[in-house]
Short mmCIF file of C-alpha atoms and ligand atoms in Angstrom, two decimals:
data_model
loop_
_atom_site.label_atom_id
_atom_site.label_comp_id
_atom_site.label_asym_id
_atom_site.label_seq_id
_atom_site.Cartn_x
_atom_site.Cartn_y
_atom_site.Cartn_z
CA UNK A 153 105.98 142.28 160.43
CA UNK A 154 104.30 145.71 160.65
CA UNK A 155 104.54 147.20 164.12
CA UNK A 156 102.95 150.33 165.58
CA UNK A 157 103.25 152.40 168.73
CA UNK A 158 100.40 154.61 169.97
CA UNK A 159 101.22 157.28 172.53
CA UNK A 160 98.14 158.59 174.31
CA UNK A 161 97.86 162.04 175.85
CA UNK A 162 94.77 163.50 177.44
CA UNK A 163 91.42 162.38 178.71
CA UNK A 164 89.51 159.11 178.91
CA UNK A 165 87.95 159.83 175.54
CA UNK A 166 91.46 159.72 174.09
CA UNK A 167 92.31 156.53 175.94
CA UNK A 168 89.17 155.09 174.42
CA UNK A 169 90.01 156.43 170.96
CA UNK A 170 93.51 154.92 171.22
CA UNK A 171 91.93 151.54 171.73
CA UNK A 172 89.85 152.06 168.58
CA UNK A 173 93.02 153.09 166.72
CA UNK A 174 94.70 149.88 167.90
CA UNK A 175 91.74 147.81 166.78
CA UNK A 176 91.63 149.43 163.35
CA UNK A 177 95.38 148.82 162.97
CA UNK A 178 95.22 145.25 164.20
CA UNK A 179 92.45 144.49 161.68
CA UNK A 180 94.86 145.82 159.04
CA UNK A 181 97.61 143.38 160.10
CA UNK A 182 99.60 145.58 162.47
CA UNK A 183 101.12 144.39 165.76
CA UNK A 184 101.84 146.61 168.77
CA UNK A 185 105.29 147.42 170.13
CA UNK A 186 106.58 149.59 172.98
CA UNK A 187 109.91 150.08 171.24
CA UNK A 188 110.07 153.10 168.92
CA UNK A 189 113.05 151.46 167.18
CA UNK A 190 110.85 148.54 166.12
CA UNK A 191 107.88 150.62 165.01
CA UNK A 192 107.06 151.44 161.41
CA UNK A 193 104.23 153.65 162.61
CA UNK A 194 104.09 156.05 165.55
CA UNK A 195 100.73 157.62 166.40
CA UNK A 196 100.43 160.51 168.86
CA UNK A 197 96.89 160.75 170.15
CA UNK A 198 96.78 164.32 171.38
CA UNK A 199 94.93 166.67 173.71
CA UNK A 200 94.40 170.41 173.38
CA UNK A 201 92.16 171.17 176.34
CA UNK A 202 94.90 173.20 178.00
CA UNK A 203 98.02 174.76 176.52
CA UNK A 204 100.27 172.46 178.56
CA UNK A 205 98.80 169.44 176.81
CA UNK A 206 99.60 170.94 173.44
CA UNK A 207 103.19 171.59 174.52
CA UNK A 208 103.46 167.92 175.34
CA UNK A 209 102.79 167.05 171.71
CA UNK A 210 105.38 169.52 170.49
CA UNK A 211 108.06 168.05 172.75
CA UNK A 212 107.05 164.50 171.83
CA UNK A 213 107.31 165.42 168.15
CA UNK A 214 110.74 166.90 168.87
CA UNK A 215 111.91 163.51 170.10
CA UNK A 216 110.91 161.68 166.90
CA UNK A 217 112.18 164.28 164.48
CA UNK A 218 115.75 162.96 164.36
CA UNK A 219 114.45 159.45 164.34
CA UNK A 220 112.36 160.16 161.26
CA UNK A 221 115.38 161.67 159.49
CA UNK A 222 117.29 158.41 160.01
CA UNK A 223 114.40 156.10 159.19
CA UNK A 224 112.34 157.60 156.42
CA UNK A 225 110.11 154.52 156.25
CA UNK A 226 108.58 155.28 159.66
CA UNK A 227 105.13 156.85 159.37
CA UNK A 228 104.39 159.59 161.93
CA UNK A 229 100.70 160.26 162.56
CA UNK A 230 99.05 162.82 164.83
CA UNK A 231 95.51 162.04 165.98
CA UNK A 232 93.08 163.50 168.53
CA UNK A 233 92.20 167.06 169.44
CA UNK A 234 95.36 168.89 168.33
CA UNK A 235 95.03 167.12 164.99
CA UNK A 236 91.43 168.30 164.66
CA UNK A 237 92.26 171.83 165.81
CA UNK A 238 95.35 172.35 163.67
CA UNK A 239 94.63 170.17 160.62
CA UNK A 240 96.83 171.19 157.68
CA UNK A 241 98.63 173.77 159.81
CA UNK A 242 100.25 170.96 161.76
CA UNK A 243 101.78 169.63 158.53
CA UNK A 244 103.37 173.05 158.04
CA UNK A 245 104.58 173.30 161.64
CA UNK A 246 106.08 169.79 161.72
CA UNK A 247 107.11 168.85 158.22
CA UNK A 248 108.09 165.31 159.13
CA UNK A 249 104.52 164.43 160.14
CA UNK A 250 102.90 162.21 157.48
CA UNK A 251 99.31 161.92 158.64
CA UNK A 252 97.03 164.22 160.64
CA UNK A 253 93.79 162.52 161.54
CA UNK A 254 90.78 163.83 163.50
CA UNK A 255 88.81 161.81 166.08
CA UNK A 256 85.99 161.12 163.60
CA UNK A 257 88.32 159.73 160.94
CA UNK A 258 90.04 156.89 162.79
CA UNK A 259 88.67 154.23 160.45
CA UNK A 260 90.49 155.92 157.54
CA UNK A 261 93.88 155.47 159.19
CA UNK A 262 95.03 152.32 157.30
CA UNK A 263 94.35 153.96 153.94
CA UNK A 264 96.23 157.10 154.95
CA UNK A 265 99.19 155.07 156.21
CA UNK A 266 99.29 153.13 152.94
CA UNK A 267 99.25 156.46 151.10
CA UNK A 268 102.23 157.68 153.17
CA UNK A 269 104.12 154.40 152.73
CA UNK A 270 103.56 154.63 148.99
CA UNK A 271 105.40 157.97 148.99
CA UNK A 272 102.27 160.16 148.97
CA UNK A 273 102.37 163.75 150.19
CA UNK A 274 101.55 164.42 153.87
CA UNK A 275 97.80 164.48 154.39
CA UNK A 276 95.30 165.83 156.94
CA UNK A 277 91.82 164.29 157.38
CA UNK A 278 89.76 166.13 159.95
CA UNK A 279 86.15 165.91 158.80
CA UNK A 280 83.33 165.51 161.29
CA UNK A 281 81.14 162.60 160.49
CA UNK A 282 77.90 164.46 161.21
CA UNK A 283 75.33 162.53 159.22
CA UNK A 284 76.53 158.97 159.59
CA UNK A 285 78.20 158.91 162.96
CA UNK A 286 80.78 156.16 162.90
CA UNK A 287 80.95 154.84 166.44
CA UNK A 288 83.61 152.21 166.33
CA UNK A 289 82.58 149.13 168.29
CA UNK A 290 85.02 148.02 170.95
CA UNK A 291 86.28 144.47 170.84
CA UNK A 292 87.71 143.45 174.19
CA UNK A 293 91.06 141.76 173.66
CA UNK A 294 90.36 138.03 174.04
CA UNK A 295 93.82 137.37 175.45
CA UNK A 296 93.50 139.90 178.21
CA UNK A 297 90.91 140.19 180.94
CA UNK A 298 89.68 143.70 181.28
CA UNK A 299 87.96 144.30 184.56
CA UNK A 300 86.77 147.79 183.68
CA UNK A 301 85.94 149.20 180.27
CA UNK A 302 84.64 152.38 178.70
CA UNK A 303 81.69 152.47 176.32
CA UNK A 304 81.13 155.63 174.28
CA UNK A 305 77.48 156.62 174.20
CA UNK A 306 77.79 160.04 172.62
CA UNK A 307 80.47 162.19 171.10
CA UNK A 308 80.94 165.90 170.63
CA UNK A 309 79.47 168.71 172.70
CA UNK A 310 76.66 171.20 172.06
CA UNK A 311 77.44 173.32 175.12
CA UNK A 312 79.53 176.39 174.50
CA UNK A 313 81.38 176.84 177.78
CA UNK A 314 83.37 179.91 176.87
CA UNK A 315 86.79 178.54 177.89
CA UNK A 316 86.47 175.18 176.21
CA UNK A 317 87.96 173.96 172.95
CA UNK A 318 86.06 170.67 172.92
CA UNK A 319 83.04 171.79 170.85
CA UNK A 320 85.53 172.74 168.12
CA UNK A 321 87.78 169.68 168.34
CA UNK A 322 85.07 167.08 168.89
CA UNK A 323 82.24 168.65 166.90
CA UNK A 324 78.48 168.60 167.49
CA UNK A 325 76.80 166.05 169.75
CA UNK A 326 76.03 162.72 168.14
CA UNK A 327 74.46 159.82 169.96
CA UNK A 328 74.78 156.10 169.68
CA UNK A 329 71.64 153.94 169.69
CA UNK A 330 70.74 152.16 172.92
CA UNK A 331 70.68 148.87 170.99
CA UNK A 332 74.31 149.33 169.91
CA UNK A 333 75.34 150.40 173.41
CA UNK A 334 73.68 147.38 175.02
CA UNK A 335 75.11 145.03 172.40
CA UNK A 336 78.60 146.30 173.15
CA UNK A 337 78.17 146.09 176.93
CA UNK A 338 76.80 142.56 176.65
CA UNK A 339 79.76 141.51 174.53
CA UNK A 340 82.16 143.03 177.04
CA UNK A 341 80.52 141.33 179.99
CA UNK A 342 80.67 138.01 178.14
CA UNK A 343 84.36 138.73 177.60
CA UNK A 344 84.88 139.14 181.36
CA UNK A 345 84.41 142.89 181.90
CA UNK A 346 82.87 143.58 185.32
CA UNK A 347 82.50 147.34 185.37
CA UNK A 348 81.48 149.64 182.52
CA UNK A 349 81.83 153.41 182.42
CA UNK A 350 79.60 155.14 179.89
CA UNK A 351 81.57 157.87 178.23
CA UNK A 352 80.56 161.15 176.64
CA UNK A 353 81.51 164.82 176.80
CA UNK A 354 78.12 165.60 178.38
CA UNK A 355 77.19 161.98 178.88
CA UNK A 356 73.80 162.62 180.48
CA UNK A 357 72.51 164.63 177.53
CA UNK A 358 72.38 161.29 175.71
CA UNK A 359 69.22 160.49 173.84
CA UNK A 360 68.18 157.98 171.25
CA UNK A 361 69.73 159.14 167.94
CA UNK A 362 66.54 159.03 165.90
CA UNK A 363 64.27 160.37 168.65
CA UNK A 364 62.88 163.85 168.20
CA UNK A 365 65.28 166.46 169.48
CA UNK A 366 64.49 166.91 173.18
CA UNK A 367 62.56 170.14 173.72
CA UNK A 368 65.09 172.62 174.96
CA UNK A 369 63.57 176.03 174.50
CA UNK A 370 65.68 178.65 176.06
CA UNK A 371 64.35 179.86 179.37
CA UNK A 372 66.69 182.26 181.15
CA UNK A 373 70.15 180.73 181.32
CA UNK A 374 70.02 180.23 185.08
CA UNK A 375 67.01 177.92 184.81
CA UNK A 376 68.21 175.79 181.98
CA UNK A 377 67.82 172.51 183.75
CA UNK A 378 66.83 169.81 181.30
CA UNK A 379 63.45 168.36 182.14
CA UNK A 380 63.49 164.84 180.85
CA UNK A 381 66.20 162.27 180.72
CA UNK A 382 66.48 159.58 178.14
CA UNK A 383 69.84 158.89 179.74
CA UNK A 384 68.05 157.69 182.90
CA UNK A 385 66.03 155.33 180.72
CA UNK A 386 69.25 154.06 179.14
CA UNK A 387 70.70 153.29 182.58
CA UNK A 388 67.55 151.35 183.49
CA UNK A 389 67.68 149.40 180.25
CA UNK A 390 71.30 148.43 180.80
CA UNK A 391 70.53 147.32 184.38
CA UNK A 392 67.65 145.12 183.21
CA UNK A 393 69.12 143.78 179.98
CA UNK A 394 72.65 143.07 181.18
CA UNK A 395 72.01 141.75 184.70
CA UNK A 396 75.48 140.15 184.87
CA UNK A 397 77.14 143.58 184.79
CA UNK A 398 78.83 144.16 188.16
CA UNK A 399 78.98 147.93 188.24
CA UNK A 400 77.98 150.86 186.06
CA UNK A 401 79.48 154.36 186.05
CA UNK A 402 79.28 157.31 183.68
CA UNK A 403 81.47 160.33 182.98
CA UNK A 404 81.19 163.28 182.65
CA UNK A 405 77.67 164.49 183.30
CA UNK A 406 76.68 168.14 182.92
CA UNK A 407 74.85 169.51 185.98
CA UNK A 408 71.97 170.86 183.92
CA UNK A 409 71.15 167.34 182.73
CA UNK A 410 71.07 165.96 186.26
CA UNK A 411 67.30 165.61 186.11
CA UNK A 412 64.91 164.23 188.71
CA UNK A 413 64.57 161.14 186.53
CA UNK A 414 68.30 160.56 186.63
CA UNK A 415 68.32 160.99 190.41
CA UNK A 416 65.48 158.45 190.66
CA UNK A 417 67.51 156.01 188.58
CA UNK A 418 70.33 156.38 191.11
CA UNK A 419 67.91 155.60 193.92
CA UNK A 420 66.55 152.51 192.14
CA UNK A 421 69.54 150.86 190.46
CA UNK A 422 71.95 148.89 192.64
CA UNK A 423 74.33 148.46 189.73
CA UNK A 424 75.02 152.22 189.61
CA UNK A 425 78.16 153.28 191.41
CA UNK A 426 77.60 155.48 194.44
CA UNK A 427 79.94 158.11 193.12
CA UNK A 428 79.35 160.87 190.58
CA UNK A 429 81.97 163.09 189.00
CA UNK A 430 80.04 166.32 188.38
CA UNK A 431 82.15 169.19 187.02
CA UNK A 432 81.17 172.51 188.63
CA UNK A 433 84.06 174.70 187.33
CA UNK A 434 83.32 177.64 189.67
CA UNK A 435 81.30 178.51 192.76
CA UNK A 436 80.64 182.10 191.71
CA UNK A 437 77.43 182.86 189.83
CA UNK A 438 79.12 185.77 188.11
CA UNK A 439 81.80 183.46 186.73
CA UNK A 440 79.42 180.61 185.96
CA UNK A 441 77.57 183.08 183.78
CA UNK A 442 80.77 184.25 182.08
CA UNK A 443 81.67 180.61 181.52
CA UNK A 444 78.18 179.97 180.09
CA UNK A 445 77.68 176.98 182.33
CA UNK A 446 73.88 177.50 182.37
CA UNK A 447 73.38 176.83 186.07
CA UNK A 448 73.83 178.74 189.31
CA UNK A 449 75.66 177.60 192.41
CA UNK A 450 72.24 177.30 194.08
CA UNK A 451 70.96 175.00 191.35
CA UNK A 452 74.12 172.87 191.53
CA UNK A 453 73.88 172.56 195.31
CA UNK A 454 70.16 171.78 195.15
CA UNK A 455 70.78 169.02 192.58
CA UNK A 456 73.51 167.33 194.61
CA UNK A 457 71.47 167.59 197.80
CA UNK A 458 68.69 165.69 196.05
CA UNK A 459 71.12 163.16 194.69
CA UNK A 460 72.51 162.59 198.18
CA UNK A 461 69.01 162.17 199.61
CA UNK A 462 68.38 159.52 196.98
CA UNK A 463 71.71 157.74 197.49
CA UNK A 464 72.92 157.88 201.08
CA UNK A 465 76.70 157.88 201.33
CA UNK A 466 77.19 158.97 197.72
CA UNK A 467 80.58 160.59 197.06
CA UNK A 468 81.13 163.47 194.67
CA UNK A 469 84.13 164.71 192.79
CA UNK A 470 84.43 167.62 190.40
CA UNK A 471 86.44 169.69 187.91
CA UNK A 472 87.35 173.29 188.71
CA UNK A 473 88.99 176.12 186.82
CA UNK A 474 90.86 178.78 188.80
CA UNK A 475 91.90 182.15 187.44
CA UNK A 476 89.24 182.47 184.75
CA UNK A 477 89.34 186.03 183.33
CA UNK A 478 87.98 188.49 185.89
CA UNK A 479 88.01 186.04 188.80
CA UNK A 480 88.29 188.14 191.98
CA UNK A 481 89.26 187.04 195.47
CA UNK A 482 85.56 187.14 196.31
CA UNK A 483 84.65 184.89 193.33
CA UNK A 484 87.33 182.45 194.36
CA UNK A 485 86.21 182.51 198.00
CA UNK A 486 82.80 181.40 196.73
CA UNK A 487 84.42 178.54 194.86
CA UNK A 488 86.19 177.36 198.02
CA UNK A 489 82.96 177.68 199.95
CA UNK A 490 81.15 175.57 197.38
CA UNK A 491 83.90 172.95 197.51
CA UNK A 492 83.29 172.73 201.28
CA UNK A 493 79.53 172.81 201.03
CA UNK A 494 79.46 170.12 198.35
CA UNK A 495 81.94 168.04 200.36
CA UNK A 496 83.90 166.88 197.31
CA UNK A 497 86.26 164.05 198.18
CA UNK A 498 88.30 164.60 195.03
CA UNK A 499 88.74 167.40 192.51
CA UNK A 500 90.63 168.01 189.32
CA UNK A 501 91.51 171.68 189.36
CA UNK A 502 93.16 173.57 186.54
CA UNK A 503 94.57 177.02 185.96
CA UNK A 504 92.62 178.79 183.25
CA UNK A 505 94.38 178.43 179.92
CA UNK A 506 93.24 180.48 176.88
CA UNK A 507 92.47 178.15 173.97
CA UNK A 508 92.23 178.75 170.22
CA UNK A 509 88.76 179.48 168.79
CA UNK A 510 87.09 179.78 172.20
CA UNK A 511 84.81 182.73 173.12
CA UNK A 512 86.78 183.54 176.29
CA UNK A 513 89.81 184.46 174.16
CA UNK A 514 88.14 187.87 173.88
CA UNK A 515 88.48 188.26 177.64
CA UNK A 516 91.82 189.33 178.99
CA UNK A 517 93.67 186.52 180.81
CA UNK A 518 94.10 188.95 183.70
CA UNK A 519 94.66 186.78 186.76
CA UNK A 520 98.41 186.71 187.42
CA UNK A 521 100.13 183.34 187.24
CA UNK A 522 101.14 183.50 190.92
CA UNK A 523 97.53 184.09 191.94
CA UNK A 524 96.37 181.17 189.78
CA UNK A 525 99.00 178.96 191.41
CA UNK A 526 97.99 180.03 194.93
CA UNK A 527 94.29 179.43 194.19
CA UNK A 528 95.04 176.01 192.74
CA UNK A 529 96.94 175.09 195.89
CA UNK A 530 94.11 176.39 198.07
CA UNK A 531 91.65 174.15 196.24
CA UNK A 532 93.90 171.12 196.68
CA UNK A 533 94.35 171.89 200.38
CA UNK A 534 90.61 172.13 201.01
CA UNK A 535 89.90 168.93 199.06
CA UNK A 536 92.71 167.07 200.86
CA UNK A 537 91.32 168.28 204.19
CA UNK A 538 87.99 166.69 203.21
CA UNK A 539 89.36 163.50 201.67
CA UNK A 540 91.45 162.55 204.71
CA UNK A 541 88.63 162.42 207.33
CA UNK A 542 86.39 160.77 204.74
CA UNK A 543 88.88 157.94 204.26
CA UNK A 544 89.52 157.72 208.01
CA UNK A 545 85.81 157.39 208.69
CA UNK A 546 85.86 154.16 206.71
CA UNK A 547 88.45 152.45 208.94
CA UNK A 548 86.77 149.52 210.67
CA UNK A 549 83.96 149.23 208.08
CA UNK A 550 83.59 146.45 205.52
CA UNK A 551 83.61 147.57 201.90
CA UNK A 552 82.87 145.66 198.73
CA UNK A 553 85.82 146.04 196.38
CA UNK A 554 86.11 145.19 192.71
CA UNK A 555 89.73 144.17 192.16
CA UNK A 556 91.26 145.81 189.10
CA UNK A 557 94.83 144.52 189.23
CA UNK A 558 98.10 144.13 191.08
CA UNK A 559 99.10 147.07 193.26
CA UNK A 560 101.59 149.35 191.56
CA UNK A 561 103.69 149.66 194.70
CA UNK A 562 103.54 146.11 196.09
CA UNK A 563 103.47 143.01 193.84
CA UNK A 564 101.96 140.92 196.63
CA UNK A 565 98.92 143.16 196.88
CA UNK A 566 95.91 143.82 194.70
CA UNK A 567 94.13 147.11 194.14
CA UNK A 568 90.51 147.83 193.46
CA UNK A 569 87.75 150.31 194.05
CA UNK A 570 84.59 150.53 196.08
CA UNK A 571 81.29 151.63 194.54
CA UNK A 572 82.09 155.08 195.94
CA UNK A 573 85.38 155.11 194.10
CA UNK A 574 87.71 154.79 197.10
CA UNK A 575 90.91 152.97 196.15
CA UNK A 576 91.53 149.92 198.33
CA UNK A 577 94.70 147.79 198.58
CA UNK A 578 94.39 144.25 199.86
CA UNK A 579 96.78 141.33 200.32
CA UNK A 580 96.70 138.64 197.63
CA UNK A 581 97.17 138.32 193.89
CA UNK A 582 95.29 136.73 190.98
CA UNK A 583 92.09 138.38 192.09
CA UNK A 584 91.42 140.59 189.08
CA UNK A 585 87.73 140.84 188.37
CA UNK A 586 86.59 139.47 191.74
CA UNK A 587 84.34 141.33 194.15
CA UNK A 588 85.75 141.02 197.68
CA UNK A 589 84.44 142.12 201.03
CA UNK A 590 87.31 143.96 202.65
CA UNK A 591 87.64 145.12 206.26
CA UNK A 592 89.31 148.54 206.11
CA UNK A 593 92.27 148.69 208.47
CA UNK A 594 94.07 151.87 207.56
CA UNK A 595 93.66 155.11 205.64
CA UNK A 596 96.53 156.41 203.50
CA UNK A 597 96.57 159.86 201.98
CA UNK A 598 94.55 158.89 198.90
CA UNK A 599 93.63 155.25 199.46
CA UNK A 600 92.67 152.57 201.97
CA UNK A 601 94.36 149.39 203.14
CA UNK A 602 92.30 146.39 204.12
CA UNK A 603 92.11 142.66 204.74
CA UNK A 604 89.75 140.22 203.09
CA UNK A 605 86.78 139.31 205.23
CA UNK A 606 86.88 135.75 203.93
CA UNK A 607 89.18 133.94 201.53
CA UNK A 608 86.46 133.44 198.93
CA UNK A 609 85.49 136.33 196.69
CA UNK A 610 81.89 137.46 197.23
CA UNK A 611 81.28 137.04 193.58
CA UNK A 612 83.68 135.29 191.29
CA UNK A 613 84.39 136.50 187.81
CA UNK A 614 81.81 135.15 185.45
CA UNK A 615 84.46 133.46 183.35
CA UNK A 616 86.78 131.83 185.87
CA UNK A 617 88.56 129.81 183.17
CA UNK A 618 90.08 133.11 182.08
CA UNK A 619 91.51 133.74 185.52
CA UNK A 620 93.14 132.10 188.43
CA UNK A 621 91.17 133.03 191.53
CA UNK A 622 92.69 132.32 194.92
CA UNK A 623 90.38 131.13 197.69
N1 5AD B 926 91.54 176.09 180.87
C1 5AD B 926 91.61 175.38 182.01
N2 5AD B 926 90.89 174.28 182.23
C2 5AD B 926 90.06 173.88 181.26
N3 5AD B 926 89.21 172.83 181.19
C3 5AD B 926 88.60 172.86 180.00
N4 5AD B 926 89.04 173.91 179.27
C4 5AD B 926 89.94 174.56 180.04
C5 5AD B 926 90.71 175.72 179.87
N5 5AD B 926 90.65 176.44 178.74
C6 5AD B 926 89.02 171.88 182.28
C7 5AD B 926 87.57 171.88 182.77
C8 5AD B 926 87.05 170.59 182.24
C9 5AD B 926 88.28 169.72 182.25
C10 5AD B 926 88.22 168.51 181.39
O1 5AD B 926 89.30 170.58 181.81
O2 5AD B 926 87.59 171.85 184.19
O3 5AD B 926 85.99 170.04 183.00
FE1 SF4 B 927 83.71 171.75 177.23
FE2 SF4 B 927 81.53 172.68 178.48
FE3 SF4 B 927 81.28 170.81 176.55
FE4 SF4 B 927 82.37 170.14 178.92
S1 SF4 B 927 80.24 170.84 178.57
S2 SF4 B 927 83.14 169.60 176.87
S3 SF4 B 927 83.47 172.02 179.47
S4 SF4 B 927 82.00 172.92 176.27
#
């Protein structure tokens, strides 16, 4: 029996790609295992967005090196962004690696493994599939109910944020047709999926692949807000054509594609979550310009104000970089002020990390490590100070919760999320996939505790034979 182990590092796109890797392998007769000792194939699906992530790969490779010396029949493959970035170089750096495979080449994996098993020389395949974009369809595992699922709608990135390696590891933007997207979502919903998250590096720049390129002449960088949104039309089509879908999210949008049309879609579509993760990166116009983000803090704040007018109670989260080259105390103070003004209830904040091939490599990484660390902590403190009262304000209210699974800390409890992305724990098990109305009784640091308003779920899973539902 051929067995494989995939170790995933990095973002949701990698989690998604790992699923495609598993599907490609399973179609080729492979079975999964969690035990390295039982595996004939180990795949590391890697991330290179920050240096730390790349170190993770190197230490993971260190752990299999000895293993590979003892068991020469084991195939070691490196996939994902480090694979794309390093290509052949990785084969030089780690001579026991057999296969290096870029994100666009996943479907070639079985052939490359066969080549390695047949004694072939180590090989790197990292070619972007620009003309015939191979979006691998997801096939939800029939044996396993998945409450939430990701659907890729576009890949690559045409922005050139100066710190970011993604345009070089994921290539140019390519879009999937709305027909294929809807087909996949429909199949997932029929398989029991309740919530879909549309996935793309700049997900809201999506447009129909054979449509004319959207007009995007270059007015001054600070006014480069996109004017039309085919993405908004896609959301409307999904809402109408897959009415059984329980909840729809998307990640990550770029602020300059947060058009009026997209805001109107939020106002109109009940299925859309009332939470948007909208990376801002910095609150200083000087730094936003250096980062080539193509918006100002004023434009960002104006966009989210409109979004909030359209969707009362909407929550926002963001990504932030601290210690970008040249970031002064004053620049950082503006970031903190923006975090307060925007009222983010969650933020992923990162210390700037110089990456290969990126334009900001030319800039000196001049913010001392200690200052980066202090700024990171300051961001977390401000966000925590906002999250806490937000969660406390929900005590005593009733929230609709989509149950995702058993609580990680208490096997007698289930955990789910509200439309605004608050995490809610509730007594009871075997509720995966059910929408419950939950009276919030207590706020923890990052989550809520509640009790079910009634025993019966508000809405049962569409395929109850797949589940045991209590009540
Ligand atoms: N250094 C630090 N953070 C980075 N990010 C992307 N590139 C870098 C970098 N070179 C962060 C951004 C992005 C998130 C996925 O990772 O905040 O939104
Ligand atoms: Fe990177 Fe900017 Fe593209 Fe996001 S939009 S993936 S930060 S280049």
